[in-house]
XYZ file of C-alpha atoms in Angstrom:
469
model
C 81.896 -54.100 -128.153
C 82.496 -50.520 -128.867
C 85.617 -47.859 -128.943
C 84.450 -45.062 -127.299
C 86.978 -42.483 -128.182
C 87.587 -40.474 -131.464
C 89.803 -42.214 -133.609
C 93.475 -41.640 -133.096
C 96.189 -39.727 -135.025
C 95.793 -40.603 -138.614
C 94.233 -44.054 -138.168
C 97.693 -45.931 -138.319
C 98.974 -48.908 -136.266
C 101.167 -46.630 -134.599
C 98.680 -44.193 -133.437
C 96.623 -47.174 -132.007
C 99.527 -48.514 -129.852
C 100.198 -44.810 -129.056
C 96.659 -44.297 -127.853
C 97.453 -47.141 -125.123
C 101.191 -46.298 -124.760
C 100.398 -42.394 -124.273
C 102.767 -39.389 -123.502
C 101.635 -39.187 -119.941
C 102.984 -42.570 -118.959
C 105.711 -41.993 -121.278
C 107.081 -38.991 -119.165
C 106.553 -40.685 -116.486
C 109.001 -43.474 -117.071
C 111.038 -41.123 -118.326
C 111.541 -38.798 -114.960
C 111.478 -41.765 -112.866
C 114.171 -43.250 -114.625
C 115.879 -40.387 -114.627
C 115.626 -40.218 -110.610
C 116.758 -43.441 -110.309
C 119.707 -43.362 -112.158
C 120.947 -40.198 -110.025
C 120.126 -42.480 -106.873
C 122.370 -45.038 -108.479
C 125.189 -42.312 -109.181
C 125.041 -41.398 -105.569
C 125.789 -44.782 -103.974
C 129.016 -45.522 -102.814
C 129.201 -49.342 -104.130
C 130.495 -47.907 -108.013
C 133.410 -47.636 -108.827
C 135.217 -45.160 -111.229
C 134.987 -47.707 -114.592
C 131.236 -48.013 -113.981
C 128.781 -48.005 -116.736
C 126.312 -45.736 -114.933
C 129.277 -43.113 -114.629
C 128.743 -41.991 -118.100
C 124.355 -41.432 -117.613
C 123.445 -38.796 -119.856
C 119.886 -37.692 -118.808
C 116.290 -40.266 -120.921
C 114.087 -38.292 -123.043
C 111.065 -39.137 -124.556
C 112.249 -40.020 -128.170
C 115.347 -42.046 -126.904
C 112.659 -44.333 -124.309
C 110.456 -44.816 -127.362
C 113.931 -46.174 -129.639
C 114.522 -48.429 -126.790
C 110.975 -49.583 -126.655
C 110.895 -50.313 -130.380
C 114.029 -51.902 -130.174
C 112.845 -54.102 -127.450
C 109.847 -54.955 -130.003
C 112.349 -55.766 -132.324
C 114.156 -58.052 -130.396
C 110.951 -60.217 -130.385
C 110.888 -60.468 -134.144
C 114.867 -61.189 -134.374
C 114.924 -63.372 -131.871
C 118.639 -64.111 -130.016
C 120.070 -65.472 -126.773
C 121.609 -62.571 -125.595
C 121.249 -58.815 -125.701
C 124.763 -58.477 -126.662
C 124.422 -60.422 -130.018
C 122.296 -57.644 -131.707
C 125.363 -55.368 -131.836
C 127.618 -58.105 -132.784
C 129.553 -56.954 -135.970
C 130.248 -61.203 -136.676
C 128.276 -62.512 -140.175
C 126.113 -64.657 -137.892
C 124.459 -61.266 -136.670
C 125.397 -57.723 -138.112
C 122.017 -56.143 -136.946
C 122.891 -52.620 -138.616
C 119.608 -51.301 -137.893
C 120.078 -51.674 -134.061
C 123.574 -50.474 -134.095
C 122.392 -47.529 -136.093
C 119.446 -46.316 -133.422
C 121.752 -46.638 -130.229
C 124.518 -48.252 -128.365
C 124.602 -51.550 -126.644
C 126.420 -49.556 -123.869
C 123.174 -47.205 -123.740
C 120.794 -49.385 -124.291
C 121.774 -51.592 -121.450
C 122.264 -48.649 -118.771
C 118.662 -47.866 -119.457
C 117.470 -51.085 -118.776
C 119.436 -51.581 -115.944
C 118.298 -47.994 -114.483
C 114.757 -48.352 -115.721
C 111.927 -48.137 -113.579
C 108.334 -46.770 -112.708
C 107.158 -45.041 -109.424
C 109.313 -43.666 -106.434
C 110.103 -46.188 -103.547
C 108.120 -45.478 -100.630
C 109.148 -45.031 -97.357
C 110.270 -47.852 -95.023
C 107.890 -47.199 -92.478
C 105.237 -47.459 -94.345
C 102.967 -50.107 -95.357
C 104.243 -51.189 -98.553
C 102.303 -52.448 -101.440
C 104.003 -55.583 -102.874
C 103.190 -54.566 -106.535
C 103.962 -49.940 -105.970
C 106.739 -50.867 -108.379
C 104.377 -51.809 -111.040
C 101.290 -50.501 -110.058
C 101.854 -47.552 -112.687
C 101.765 -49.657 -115.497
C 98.336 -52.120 -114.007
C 96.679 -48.748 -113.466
C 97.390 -47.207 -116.634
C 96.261 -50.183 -118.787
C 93.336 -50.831 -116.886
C 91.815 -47.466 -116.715
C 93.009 -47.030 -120.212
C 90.890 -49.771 -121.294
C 88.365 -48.813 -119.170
C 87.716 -45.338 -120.518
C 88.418 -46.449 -124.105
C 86.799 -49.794 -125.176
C 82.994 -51.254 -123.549
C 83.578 -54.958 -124.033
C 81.678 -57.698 -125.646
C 79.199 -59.898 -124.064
C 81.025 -62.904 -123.573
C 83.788 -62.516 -120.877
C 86.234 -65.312 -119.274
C 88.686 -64.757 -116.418
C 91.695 -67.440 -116.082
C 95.135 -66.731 -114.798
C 98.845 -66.628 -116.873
C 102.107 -66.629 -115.586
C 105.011 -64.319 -116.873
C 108.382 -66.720 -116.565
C 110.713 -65.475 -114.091
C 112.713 -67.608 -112.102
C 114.802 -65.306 -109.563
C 113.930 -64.124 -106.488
C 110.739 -62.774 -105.530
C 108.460 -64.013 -102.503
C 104.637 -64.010 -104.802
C 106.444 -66.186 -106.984
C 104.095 -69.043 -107.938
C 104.642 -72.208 -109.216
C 101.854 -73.731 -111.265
C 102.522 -77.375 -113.018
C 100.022 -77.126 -115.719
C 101.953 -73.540 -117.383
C 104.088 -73.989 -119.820
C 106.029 -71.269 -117.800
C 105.812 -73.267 -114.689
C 107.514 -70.745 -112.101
C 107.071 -66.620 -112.440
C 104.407 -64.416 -111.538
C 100.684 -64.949 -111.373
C 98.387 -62.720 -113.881
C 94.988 -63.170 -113.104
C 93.219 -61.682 -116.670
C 89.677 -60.622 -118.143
C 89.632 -61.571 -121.357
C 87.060 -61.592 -124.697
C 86.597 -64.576 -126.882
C 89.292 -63.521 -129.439
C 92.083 -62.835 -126.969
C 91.418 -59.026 -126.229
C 92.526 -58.539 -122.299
C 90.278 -55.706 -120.835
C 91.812 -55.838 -117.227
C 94.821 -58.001 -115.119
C 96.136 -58.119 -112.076
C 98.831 -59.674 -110.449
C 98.545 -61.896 -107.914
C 101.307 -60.603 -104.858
C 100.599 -63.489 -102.128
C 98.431 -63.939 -99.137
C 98.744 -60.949 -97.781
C 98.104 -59.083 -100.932
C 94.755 -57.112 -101.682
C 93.731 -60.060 -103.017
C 94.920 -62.527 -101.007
C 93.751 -65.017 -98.540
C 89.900 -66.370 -97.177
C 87.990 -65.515 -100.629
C 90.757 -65.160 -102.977
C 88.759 -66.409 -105.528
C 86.002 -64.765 -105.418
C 87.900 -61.547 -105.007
C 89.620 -61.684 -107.482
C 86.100 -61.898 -110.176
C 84.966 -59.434 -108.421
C 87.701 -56.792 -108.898
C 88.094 -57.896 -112.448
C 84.659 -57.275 -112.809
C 84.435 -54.104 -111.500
C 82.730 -51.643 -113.948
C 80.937 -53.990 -115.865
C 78.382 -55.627 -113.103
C 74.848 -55.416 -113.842
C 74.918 -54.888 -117.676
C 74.281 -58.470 -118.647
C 77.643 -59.674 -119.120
C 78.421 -63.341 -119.653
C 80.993 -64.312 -117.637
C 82.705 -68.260 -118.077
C 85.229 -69.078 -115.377
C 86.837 -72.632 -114.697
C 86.655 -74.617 -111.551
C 89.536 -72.445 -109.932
C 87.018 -69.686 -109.285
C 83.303 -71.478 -109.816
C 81.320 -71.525 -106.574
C 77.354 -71.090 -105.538
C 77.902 -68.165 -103.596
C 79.911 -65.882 -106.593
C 77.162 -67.580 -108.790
C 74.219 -66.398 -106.849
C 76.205 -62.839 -105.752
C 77.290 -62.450 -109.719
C 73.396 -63.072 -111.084
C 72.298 -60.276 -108.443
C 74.428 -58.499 -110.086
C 73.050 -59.072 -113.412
C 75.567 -61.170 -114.813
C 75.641 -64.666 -115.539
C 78.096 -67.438 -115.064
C 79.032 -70.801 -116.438
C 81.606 -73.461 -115.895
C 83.010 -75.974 -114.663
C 83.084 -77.095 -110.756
C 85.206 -78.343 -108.148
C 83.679 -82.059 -106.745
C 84.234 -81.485 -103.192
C 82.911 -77.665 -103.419
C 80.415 -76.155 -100.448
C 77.213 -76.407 -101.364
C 77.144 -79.186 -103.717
C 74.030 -81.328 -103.654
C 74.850 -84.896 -102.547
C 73.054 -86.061 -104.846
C 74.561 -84.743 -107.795
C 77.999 -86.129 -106.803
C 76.895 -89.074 -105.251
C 74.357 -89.940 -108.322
C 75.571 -93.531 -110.425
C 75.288 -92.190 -113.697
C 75.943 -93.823 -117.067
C 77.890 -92.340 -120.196
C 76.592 -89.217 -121.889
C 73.779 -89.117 -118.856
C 73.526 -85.686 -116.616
C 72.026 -84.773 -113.975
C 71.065 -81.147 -112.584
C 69.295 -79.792 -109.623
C 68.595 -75.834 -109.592
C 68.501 -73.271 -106.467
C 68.238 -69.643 -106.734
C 68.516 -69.468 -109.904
C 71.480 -71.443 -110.133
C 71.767 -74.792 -112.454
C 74.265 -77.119 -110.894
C 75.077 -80.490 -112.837
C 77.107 -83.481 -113.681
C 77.613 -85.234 -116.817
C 79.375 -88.229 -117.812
C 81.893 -88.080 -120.412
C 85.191 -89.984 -120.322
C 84.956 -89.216 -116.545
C 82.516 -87.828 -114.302
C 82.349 -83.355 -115.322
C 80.736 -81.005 -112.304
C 79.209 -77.569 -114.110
C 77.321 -74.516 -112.757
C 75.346 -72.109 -114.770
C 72.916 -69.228 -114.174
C 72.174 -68.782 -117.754
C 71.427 -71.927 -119.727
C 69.154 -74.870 -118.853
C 70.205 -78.326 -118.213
C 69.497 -79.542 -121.693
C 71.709 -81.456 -124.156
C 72.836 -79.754 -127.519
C 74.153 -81.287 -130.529
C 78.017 -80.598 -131.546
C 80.372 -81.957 -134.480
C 83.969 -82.285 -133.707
C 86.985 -81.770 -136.227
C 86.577 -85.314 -137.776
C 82.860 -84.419 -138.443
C 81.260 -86.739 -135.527
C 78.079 -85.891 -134.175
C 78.175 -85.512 -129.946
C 75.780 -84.854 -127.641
C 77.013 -82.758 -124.827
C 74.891 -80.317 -122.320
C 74.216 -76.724 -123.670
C 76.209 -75.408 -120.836
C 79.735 -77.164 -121.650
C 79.053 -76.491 -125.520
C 79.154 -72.665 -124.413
C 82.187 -73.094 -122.285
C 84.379 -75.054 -124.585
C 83.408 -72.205 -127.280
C 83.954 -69.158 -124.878
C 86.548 -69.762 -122.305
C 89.607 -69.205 -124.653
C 90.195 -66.257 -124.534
C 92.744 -65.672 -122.225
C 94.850 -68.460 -123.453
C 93.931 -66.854 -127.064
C 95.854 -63.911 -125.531
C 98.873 -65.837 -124.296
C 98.693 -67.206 -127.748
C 99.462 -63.597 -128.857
C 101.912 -62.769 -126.917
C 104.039 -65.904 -127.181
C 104.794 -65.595 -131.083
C 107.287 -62.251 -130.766
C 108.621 -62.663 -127.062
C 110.694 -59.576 -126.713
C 111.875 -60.544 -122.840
C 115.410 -61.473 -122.353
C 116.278 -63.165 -118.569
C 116.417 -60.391 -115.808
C 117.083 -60.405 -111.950
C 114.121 -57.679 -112.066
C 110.846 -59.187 -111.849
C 109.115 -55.308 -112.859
C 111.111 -55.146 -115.837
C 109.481 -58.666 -117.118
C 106.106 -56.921 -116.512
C 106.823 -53.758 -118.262
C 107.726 -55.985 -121.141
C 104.974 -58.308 -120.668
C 102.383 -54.687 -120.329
C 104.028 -53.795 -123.839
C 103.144 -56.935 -125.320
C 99.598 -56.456 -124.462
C 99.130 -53.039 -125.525
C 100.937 -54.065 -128.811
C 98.066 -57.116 -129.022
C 94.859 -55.176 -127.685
C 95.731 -52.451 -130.564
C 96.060 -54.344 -133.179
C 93.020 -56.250 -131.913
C 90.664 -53.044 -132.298
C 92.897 -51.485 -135.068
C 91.441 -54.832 -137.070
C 88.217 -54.830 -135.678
C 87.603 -51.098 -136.421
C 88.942 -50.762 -139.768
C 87.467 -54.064 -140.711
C 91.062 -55.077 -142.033
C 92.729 -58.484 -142.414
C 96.262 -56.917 -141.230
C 98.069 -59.655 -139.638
C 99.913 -59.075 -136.383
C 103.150 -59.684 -137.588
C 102.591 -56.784 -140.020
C 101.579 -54.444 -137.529
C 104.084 -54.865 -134.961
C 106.517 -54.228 -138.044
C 104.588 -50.578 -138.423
C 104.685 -49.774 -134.878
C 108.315 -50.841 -134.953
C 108.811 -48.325 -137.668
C 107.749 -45.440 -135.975
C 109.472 -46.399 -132.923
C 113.057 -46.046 -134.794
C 113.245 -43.128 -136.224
C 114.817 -43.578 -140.008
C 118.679 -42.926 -139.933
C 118.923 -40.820 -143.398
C 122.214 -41.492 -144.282
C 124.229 -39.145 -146.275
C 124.279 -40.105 -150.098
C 128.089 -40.042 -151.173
C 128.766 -38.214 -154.292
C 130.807 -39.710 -157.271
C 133.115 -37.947 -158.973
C 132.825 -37.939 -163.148
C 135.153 -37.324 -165.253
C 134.275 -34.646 -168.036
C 130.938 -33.621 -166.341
C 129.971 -30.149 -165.575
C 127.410 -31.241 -162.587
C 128.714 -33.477 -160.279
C 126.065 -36.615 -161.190
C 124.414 -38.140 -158.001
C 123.229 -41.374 -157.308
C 120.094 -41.634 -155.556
C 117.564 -43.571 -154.526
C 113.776 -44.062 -156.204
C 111.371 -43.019 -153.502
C 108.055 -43.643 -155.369
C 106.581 -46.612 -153.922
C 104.074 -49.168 -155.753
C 100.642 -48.607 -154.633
C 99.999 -52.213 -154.481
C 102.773 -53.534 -151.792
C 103.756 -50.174 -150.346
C 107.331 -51.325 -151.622
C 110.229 -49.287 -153.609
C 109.981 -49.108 -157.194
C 112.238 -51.150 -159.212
C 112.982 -49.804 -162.905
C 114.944 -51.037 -165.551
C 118.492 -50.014 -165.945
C 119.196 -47.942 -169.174
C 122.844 -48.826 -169.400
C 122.016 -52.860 -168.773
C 119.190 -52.663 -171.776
C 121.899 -50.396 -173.649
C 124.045 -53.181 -173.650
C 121.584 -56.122 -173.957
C 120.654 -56.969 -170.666
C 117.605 -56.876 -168.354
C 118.301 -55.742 -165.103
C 115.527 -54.072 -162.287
C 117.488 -51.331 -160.242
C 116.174 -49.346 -157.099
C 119.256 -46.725 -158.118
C 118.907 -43.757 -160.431
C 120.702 -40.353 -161.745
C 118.413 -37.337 -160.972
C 120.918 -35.016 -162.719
C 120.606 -36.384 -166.292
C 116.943 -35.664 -168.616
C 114.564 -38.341 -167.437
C 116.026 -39.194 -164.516
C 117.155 -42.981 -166.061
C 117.691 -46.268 -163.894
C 120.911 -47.423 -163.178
C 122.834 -49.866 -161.410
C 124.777 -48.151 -158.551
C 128.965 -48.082 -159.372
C 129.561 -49.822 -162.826
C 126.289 -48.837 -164.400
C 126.670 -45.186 -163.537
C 129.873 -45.170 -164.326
C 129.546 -46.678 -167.512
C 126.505 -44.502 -168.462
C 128.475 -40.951 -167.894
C 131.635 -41.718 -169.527
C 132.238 -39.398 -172.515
């Protein structure tokens, strides 16, 4: 795996994300969103109390607040969008108030979108609503990051449970019902390319759709060697044989009642922890008894059986292809993994909105995968997002009231220490001179920068004390 670009920015977790989340896509959210919310003026259905009726025009720095707020909302997690600017004790989310509106922030999401509707006569792609964001991640990952060796392909699904004719239903998900994500994955959870599955009579839809679907994933990376491990969803002869012309190998598992299964493989009595393989083509096709009967096809490893240790520390013997599979086919779920610890998506009746949010998420994940992987740093993700966050909200300074002393020729200030330690990146704390004056010890953040020394002190009765005469 290598990044083929020059390093971003100043090598910061922001710059990262921002070398994924760029300025061209940015303006174009921005001017679409802008042209839809004029369409929306111009309808006749609003009426003269509408929210909509007071649009001011998106820019650039106000879509990036809402973005970062949207990232916050997955670290602060609540029911409702309304609760973050709830002034009760059970939320009082200053720092959201303090960036922008509820009132604002929900006429942008309810305006937001991507790409301009096409016209009715013409063939319509399913997924033109999205397929801004798809192409932009895609070819972003494309032209920025070559991949590992070890590749697997699986599908996700992104909940939504409204209306939408692609909506799939899958029983094994833990989000049983939203929209198919078919997704090329490395080992550790890094997603190089997706797409998302729009029905039969989508491009990747009907006689095939398996194989298709490999095949456009793989696109760009055939015939460099490339290990690919798919499940029995995709696993076939034909993509086995086509993908090793290609020069790239396959393993997994496989379907019982698939085409071109020897009959003697399925039909073969065997005993526990016994296998049996028959090879064509270059292709390895076998069947191994476990708890229950397991079907595999490889084009890279022999049929021969490998020694593994499970988390108790028991010795197994299992064939070299399924030891590579169970060790390499995570990392798709890996990914879901990732994005299921700060879910930022709140329930919608706009399917593209859940995948702009769910496109975030995996920018916010591939960066910090290569931010870690680059610098060779330990940085976890929740720490990153938190720095991304950061330069999403722009810091609200707020004016520093002055206090008025009596007897003093300079109006005294209280201020805040900005030097930060160089071990936790957090404020200094010092020790207040008026609590030590008067037998205490007390750390303070708070300081006078118009007496000598610039001394510590405790904000109100501390600074008050201390500039008596």
């Amino acid at each position: 795996n290598k990044w083929l670009w020059p390093i971003p920015g100043r090598n910061t977790p922001a710059d990262w994300f921002f070398a994924f989340f760029d300025d061209v896509l940015c303006d174009t959210i921005v001017r679409e969103t802008n042209d839809n919310a004029w369409k929306v003026l111009e309808s006749r259905s609003l009426t003269p109390k509408s929210r909509i009726n007071k649009w001011k025009a998106l820019t650039t720095e106000e879509l990036k607040v809402f973005i970062g707020l949207l990232f916050h909302m997955g670290t602060v997690k609540t029911n409702r969008f309304n609760d973050y600017w709830k002034t009760s004790r059970f939320f009082n989310f200053g720092c959201v108030r303090d960036q922008m509106s509820r009132d604002r922030f929900l006429l942008i999401l309810r305006v937001l979108h991507f790409s301009k509707d096409p016209p009715e006569e013409q063939n319509i792609d399913k997924l033109h609503k999205i397929r801004l964001l798809v192409d932009t991640f895609n070819n972003g990952m494309a032209r920025m990051y070559y991949p590992d060796r070890n590749l697997s392909i699986d599908e996700s699904m992104i909940l939504f449970r409204g209306r939408l004719h692609f909506r799939q239903y899958i029983k094994g998900k833990r989000h049983k019902y939203g929209i198919k994500v078919y997704s090329l994955c490395e080992t550790d959870g890094l997603c190089l390319r997706f797409t998302v599955y729009s029905g039969k009579g989508g491009e990747l839809g009907g006689v095939g759709h398996a194989t298709k679907v490999v095949m456009y994933l793989m696109r760009g990376l055939l015939g460099n060697g490339h290990s690919l491990y798919l499940d029995n969803y995709y696993n076939s002869f034909p993509l086995a044989a086509q993908l090793l012309s290609n020069d790239t190998y396959c393993t997994g598992t496989l379907r019982r009642k698939m085409k071109f299964f020897p009959r003697e493989v399925t039909e073969a009595k065997l005993k526990k922890d016994e296998t049996l393989a028959r090879y064509a083509d270059g292709v390895m096709v076998g069947q191994w008894v476990d708890k229950r009967p397991v079907r595999y096809i490889s084009t890279e490893f022999e049929n021969t059986m490998a020694t593994t240790i499970n988390h108790r520390g028991v010795e197994n013997q299992k064939p070299l292809p399924i030891v590579h599979y169970n060790a390499k086919m995570k990392g798709v779920d890996r990914h879901d993994q990732l994005l299921s610890y700060y879910p930022c998506d709140h329930k919608s009746i706009r399917w593209y909105k859940k995948v702009f949010i769910h496109v975030l998420q995996m920018m916010m994940v591939n960066s910090h995968k290569i931010f870690t992987f680059h610098n060779n740093t330990k940085m976890s993700f929740y720490d990153f997002r938190l720095e991304v966050i950061d330069a999403l909200l722009p810091v609200k300074i707020a004016q520093i009231p002055r206090l008025p002393v009596q007897g003093a020729k300079v109006p005294h200030v209280i201020s805040k220490i900005q030097k930060k330690n160089e071990q936790n990146k957090r404020v200094s704390r010092r020790w207040c001179q008026q609590c030590t004056k008067d037998g205490y010890r007390k750390r303070t953040t708070y300081m006078c920068i118009q007496c000598p020394g610039e001394p510590a002190l405790c904000p109100l009765g501390c600074f008050f004390k201390w500039h008596k005469p």
